[in-house]
C-alpha positions as CSV (number, residue, x, y, z in Angstrom):
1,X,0.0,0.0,0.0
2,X,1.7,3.6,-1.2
3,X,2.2,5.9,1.6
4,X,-0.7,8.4,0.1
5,X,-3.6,5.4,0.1
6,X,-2.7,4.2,3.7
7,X,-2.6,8.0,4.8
8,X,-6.0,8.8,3.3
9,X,-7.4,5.9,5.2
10,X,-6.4,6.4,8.6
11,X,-7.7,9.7,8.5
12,X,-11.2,7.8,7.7
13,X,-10.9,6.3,11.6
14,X,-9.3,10.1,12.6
15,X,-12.8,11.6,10.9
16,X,-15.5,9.3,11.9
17,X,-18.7,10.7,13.2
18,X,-18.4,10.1,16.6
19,X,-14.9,11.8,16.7
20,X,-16.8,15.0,14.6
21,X,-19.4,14.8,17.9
22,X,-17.5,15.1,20.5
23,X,-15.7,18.3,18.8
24,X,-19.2,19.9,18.7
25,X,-20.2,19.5,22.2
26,X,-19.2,23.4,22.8
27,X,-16.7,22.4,25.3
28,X,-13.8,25.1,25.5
29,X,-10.1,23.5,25.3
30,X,-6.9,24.2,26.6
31,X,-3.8,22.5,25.5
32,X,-0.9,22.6,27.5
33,X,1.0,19.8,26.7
34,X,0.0,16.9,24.4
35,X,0.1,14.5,27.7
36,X,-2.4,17.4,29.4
37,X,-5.5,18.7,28.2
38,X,-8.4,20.7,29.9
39,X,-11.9,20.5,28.8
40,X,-14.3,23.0,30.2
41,X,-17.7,22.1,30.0
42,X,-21.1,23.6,30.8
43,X,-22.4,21.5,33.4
44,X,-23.8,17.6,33.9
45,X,-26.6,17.2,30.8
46,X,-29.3,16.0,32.2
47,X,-29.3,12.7,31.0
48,X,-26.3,12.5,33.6
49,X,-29.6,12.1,36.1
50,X,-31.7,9.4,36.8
51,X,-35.6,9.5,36.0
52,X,-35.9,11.5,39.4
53,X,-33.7,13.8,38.6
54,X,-31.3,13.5,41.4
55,X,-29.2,10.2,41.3
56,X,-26.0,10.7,39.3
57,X,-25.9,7.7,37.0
58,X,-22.1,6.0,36.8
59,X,-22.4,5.2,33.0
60,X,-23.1,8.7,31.8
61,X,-20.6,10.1,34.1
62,X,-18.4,7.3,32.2
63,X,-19.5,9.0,28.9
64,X,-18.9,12.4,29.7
65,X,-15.1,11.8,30.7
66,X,-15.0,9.6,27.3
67,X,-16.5,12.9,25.2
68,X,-13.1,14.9,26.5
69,X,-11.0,11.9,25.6
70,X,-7.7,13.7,25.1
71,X,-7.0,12.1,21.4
72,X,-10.0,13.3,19.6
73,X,-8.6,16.9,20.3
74,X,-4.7,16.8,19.3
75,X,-3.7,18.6,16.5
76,X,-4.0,16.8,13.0
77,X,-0.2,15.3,12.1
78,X,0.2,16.0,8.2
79,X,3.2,14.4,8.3
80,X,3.9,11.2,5.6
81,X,2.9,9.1,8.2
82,X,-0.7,10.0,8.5
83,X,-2.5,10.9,12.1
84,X,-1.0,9.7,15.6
85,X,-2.9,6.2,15.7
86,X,-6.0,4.5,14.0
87,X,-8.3,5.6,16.8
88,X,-10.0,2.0,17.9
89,X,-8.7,1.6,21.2
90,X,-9.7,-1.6,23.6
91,X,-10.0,-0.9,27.3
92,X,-8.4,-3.5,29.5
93,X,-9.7,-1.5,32.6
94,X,-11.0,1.0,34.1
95,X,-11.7,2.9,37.6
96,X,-13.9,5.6,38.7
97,X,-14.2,7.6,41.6
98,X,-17.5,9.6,42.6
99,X,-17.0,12.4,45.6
100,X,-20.1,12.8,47.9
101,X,-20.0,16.5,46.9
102,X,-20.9,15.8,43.6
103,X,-24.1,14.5,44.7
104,X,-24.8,17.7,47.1
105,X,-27.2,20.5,45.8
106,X,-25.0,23.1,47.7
107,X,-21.9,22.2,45.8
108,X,-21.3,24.2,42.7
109,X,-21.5,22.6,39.2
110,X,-21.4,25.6,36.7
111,X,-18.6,25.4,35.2
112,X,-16.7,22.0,35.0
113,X,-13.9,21.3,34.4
114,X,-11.9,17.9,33.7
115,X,-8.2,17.7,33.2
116,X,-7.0,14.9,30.9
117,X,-3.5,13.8,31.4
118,X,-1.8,11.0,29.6
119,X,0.5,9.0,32.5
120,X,2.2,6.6,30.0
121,X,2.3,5.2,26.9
122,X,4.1,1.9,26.1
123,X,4.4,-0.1,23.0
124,X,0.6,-0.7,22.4
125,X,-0.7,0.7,25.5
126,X,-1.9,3.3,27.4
127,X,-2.8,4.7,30.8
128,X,-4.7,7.7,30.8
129,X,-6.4,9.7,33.9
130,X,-9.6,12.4,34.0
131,X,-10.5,14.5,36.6
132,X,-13.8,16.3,37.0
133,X,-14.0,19.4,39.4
134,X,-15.2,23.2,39.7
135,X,-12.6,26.0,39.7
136,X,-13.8,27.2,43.0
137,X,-14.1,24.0,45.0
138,X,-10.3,22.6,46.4
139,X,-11.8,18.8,46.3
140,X,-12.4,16.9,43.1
141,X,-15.5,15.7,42.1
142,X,-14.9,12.7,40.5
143,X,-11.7,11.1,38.9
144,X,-11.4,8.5,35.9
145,X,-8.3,6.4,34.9
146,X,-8.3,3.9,32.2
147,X,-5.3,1.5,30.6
148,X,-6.1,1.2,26.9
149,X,-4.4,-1.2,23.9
150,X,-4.5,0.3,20.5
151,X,-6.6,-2.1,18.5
152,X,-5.6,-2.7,14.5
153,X,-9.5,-2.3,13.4
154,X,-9.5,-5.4,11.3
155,X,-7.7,-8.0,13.1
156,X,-8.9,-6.8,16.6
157,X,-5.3,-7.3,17.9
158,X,-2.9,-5.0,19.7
159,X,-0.6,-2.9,17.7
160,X,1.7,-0.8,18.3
161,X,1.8,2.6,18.1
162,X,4.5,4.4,15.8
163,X,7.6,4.9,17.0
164,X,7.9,8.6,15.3
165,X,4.8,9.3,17.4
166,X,6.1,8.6,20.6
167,X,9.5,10.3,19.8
168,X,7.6,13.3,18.2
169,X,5.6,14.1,21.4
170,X,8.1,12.7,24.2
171,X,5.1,10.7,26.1
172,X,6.3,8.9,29.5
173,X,7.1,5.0,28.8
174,X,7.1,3.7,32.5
175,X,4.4,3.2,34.4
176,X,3.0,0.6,37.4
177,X,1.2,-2.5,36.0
178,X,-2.8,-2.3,37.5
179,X,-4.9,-5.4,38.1
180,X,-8.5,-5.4,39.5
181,X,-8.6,-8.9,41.1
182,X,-12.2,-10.1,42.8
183,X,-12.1,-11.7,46.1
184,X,-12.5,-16.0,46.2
185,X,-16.4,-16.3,45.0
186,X,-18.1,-17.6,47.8
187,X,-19.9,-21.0,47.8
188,X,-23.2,-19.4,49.1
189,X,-25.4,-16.0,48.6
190,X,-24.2,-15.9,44.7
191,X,-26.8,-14.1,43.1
192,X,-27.8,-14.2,39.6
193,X,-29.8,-12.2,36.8
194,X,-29.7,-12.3,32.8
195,X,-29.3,-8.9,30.6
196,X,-29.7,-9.0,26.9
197,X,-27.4,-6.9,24.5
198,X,-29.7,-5.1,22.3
199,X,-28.9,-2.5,19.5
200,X,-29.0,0.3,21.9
201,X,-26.2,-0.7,23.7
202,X,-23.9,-1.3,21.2
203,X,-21.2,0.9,19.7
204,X,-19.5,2.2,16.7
205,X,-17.0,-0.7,17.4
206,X,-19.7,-3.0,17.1
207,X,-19.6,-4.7,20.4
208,X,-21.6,-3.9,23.8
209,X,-20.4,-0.7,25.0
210,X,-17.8,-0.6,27.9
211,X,-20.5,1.2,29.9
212,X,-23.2,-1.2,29.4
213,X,-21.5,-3.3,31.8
214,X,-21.5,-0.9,35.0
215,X,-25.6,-0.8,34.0
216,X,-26.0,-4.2,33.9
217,X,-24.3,-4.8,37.0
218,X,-26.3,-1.8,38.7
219,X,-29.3,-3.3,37.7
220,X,-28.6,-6.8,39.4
221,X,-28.1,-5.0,42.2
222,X,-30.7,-2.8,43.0
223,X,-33.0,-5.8,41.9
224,X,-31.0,-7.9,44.5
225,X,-31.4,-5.4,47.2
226,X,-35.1,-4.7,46.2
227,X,-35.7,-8.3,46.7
228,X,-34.0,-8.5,50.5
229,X,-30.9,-11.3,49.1
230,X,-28.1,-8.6,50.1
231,X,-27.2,-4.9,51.4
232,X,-30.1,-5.4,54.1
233,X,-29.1,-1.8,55.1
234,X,-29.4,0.1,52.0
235,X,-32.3,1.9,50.3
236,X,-31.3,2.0,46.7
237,X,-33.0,5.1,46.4
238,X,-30.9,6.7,49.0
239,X,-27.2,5.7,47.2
240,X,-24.6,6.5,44.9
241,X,-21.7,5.0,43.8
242,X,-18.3,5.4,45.5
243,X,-16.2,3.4,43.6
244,X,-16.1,1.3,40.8
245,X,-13.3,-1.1,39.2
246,X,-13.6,-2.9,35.9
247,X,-11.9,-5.2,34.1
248,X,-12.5,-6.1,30.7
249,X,-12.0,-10.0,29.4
250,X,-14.0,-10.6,26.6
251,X,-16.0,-8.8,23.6
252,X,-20.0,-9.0,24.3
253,X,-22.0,-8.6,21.1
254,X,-25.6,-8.3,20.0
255,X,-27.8,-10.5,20.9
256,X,-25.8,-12.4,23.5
257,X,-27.4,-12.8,27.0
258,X,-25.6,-12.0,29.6
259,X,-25.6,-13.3,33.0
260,X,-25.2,-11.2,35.9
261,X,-23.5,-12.9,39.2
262,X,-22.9,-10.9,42.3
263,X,-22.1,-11.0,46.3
264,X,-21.2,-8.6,49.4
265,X,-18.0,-8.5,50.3
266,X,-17.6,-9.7,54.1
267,X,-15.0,-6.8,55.3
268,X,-15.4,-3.7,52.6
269,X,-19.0,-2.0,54.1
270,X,-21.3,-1.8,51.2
271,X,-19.0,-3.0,48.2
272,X,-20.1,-5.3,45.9
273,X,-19.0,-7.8,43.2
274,X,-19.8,-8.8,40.0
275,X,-18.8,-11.3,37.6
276,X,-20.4,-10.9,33.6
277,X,-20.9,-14.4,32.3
278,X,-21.1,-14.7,28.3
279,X,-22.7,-18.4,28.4
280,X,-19.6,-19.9,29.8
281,X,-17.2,-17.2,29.3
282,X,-16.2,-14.5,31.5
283,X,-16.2,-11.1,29.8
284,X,-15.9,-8.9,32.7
285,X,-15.0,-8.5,36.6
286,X,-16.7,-5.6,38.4
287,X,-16.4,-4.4,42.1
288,X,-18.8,-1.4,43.2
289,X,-18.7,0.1,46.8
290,X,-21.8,3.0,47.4
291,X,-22.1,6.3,49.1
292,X,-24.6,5.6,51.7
293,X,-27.5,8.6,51.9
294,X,-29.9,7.0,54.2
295,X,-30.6,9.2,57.3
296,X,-28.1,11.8,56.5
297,X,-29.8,15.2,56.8
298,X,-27.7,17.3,55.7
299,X,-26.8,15.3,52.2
300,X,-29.4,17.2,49.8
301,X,-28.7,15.1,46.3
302,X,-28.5,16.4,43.3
């Protein structure tokens, strides 16, 4: 393939409509380094909010850090090369942070602002971290951090990225390893649910979207809760998530049901585990621990 060809068609992945979205979100960017990046944004869109209006739901927080994902705003390279990297990148895992005062009515949320900062880049790999906060408030709201393998789009295997791209931008290369490991499964109080994939939670990548699977798993528990087989103490109408660790196994497609297994955990107060079962494949490992509202005066949610 001539150099011209292959450089017209990475810019396809570069262009695609998604990447065209998220530049026409009317955030306002600031560039200080290629590793850093600060998006400023409105505020939470309201489908941030649950059907009440108050609850701040995980997955959307999820989506607003991915709209600010520092790639889809570096400059365009017009070198021979083509752009920095065909942009199909596969999330190995992920971790979230929520801050109580992000749930508050008393804390500000006009602006935002996240800060995107790339911690390392290694031969096909990535770890990235986003932090959400106000300009006026010393604490931070909520913080995302994610390691990520460039994906070649047709094979769906790691590749590297160039070696001039590196060099040309001086990323860090060294970096600790992170694993998410679950706790032994216990013998007893395992409980189960099934999810479907439908169209709607797919992606441009043609798999179930990563954040599908923090829904899924907030489902099955809030059902299991509802239904008196764990978290005795909780009202799921008076939580929010604390914390949240995933890590991803397997691809989940349309179509494919999905079965949901979770437990407490016996020393971490109100955290949770999941396992995603594809028929007899794992695709996913989840631990969840909740901000606890119940009884607190004071806590006026969002």
């Amino acid at each position: 393939m001539d150099v011209q060809k292959n450089t017209i068609q990475k810019k396809s992945f570069v262009k695609r409509p998604v990447g065209i979205l998220k530049k026409q979100l009317g955030y306002t960017r600031e560039f200080f380094h290629p590793n850093l990046a600060r998006i400023i944004i409105p505020t939470l869109p309201y489908e941030a909010l649950d059907c009440s209006g108050e609850k701040i739901l995980p997955w959307s927080l999820m989506k607003l850090f991915d709209s600010c994902e520092i790639s889809d705003f570096w400059p365009f390279q017009d070198e021979p090369q083509g752009p920095a990297h065909d942009k199909v990148m596969y999330i190995l895992n992920y971790e979230l942070e929520i801050d109580e005062a992000l749930y508050t009515s008393d804390s500000p949320k006009v602006p935002l602002i996240i800060d995107n900062t790339v911690k390392y880049v290694k031969n096909a790999s990535r770890f990235t971290e986003s932090i959400l906060r106000h300009p006026e408030v010393e604490r931070q709201y909520a913080k995302c951090s994610g390691i990520e393998v460039n994906m070649d789009p047709e094979t769906r295997k790691p590749k590297p990225f160039p070696l001039w791209w590196k060099e040309h931008f001086n990323f860090p290369t060294e970096g600790s390893k992170r694993e998410f490991k679950l706790p032994t499964k216990p013998k007893a109080n395992v409980f189960s649910s099934e999810h479907r994939v439908c169209f709607s939670d797919t992606d441009e990548n043609k798999h179930m979207n990563y954040t599908v699977y923090v829904r899924f798993c907030c489902d099955s528990f809030c059902e299991n809760v509802l239904a008196g087989k764990y978290g005795v103490s909780l009202d799921v109408y008076e939580i929010g998530v604390k914390k949240l660790q995933i890590s991803y196994l397997n691809e989940c497609n349309l179509g494919d049901i999905l079965t949901v297994a979770s437990w407490e955990d016996k020393v971490i107060k109100n955290a949770y585990h999941f396992e995603i079962w594809n028929g007899s494949v794992l695709s996913a490992t989840v631990t969840i621990s909740y901000h606890n509202f119940f009884n607190i005066e004071k806590c006026s949610r969002l």
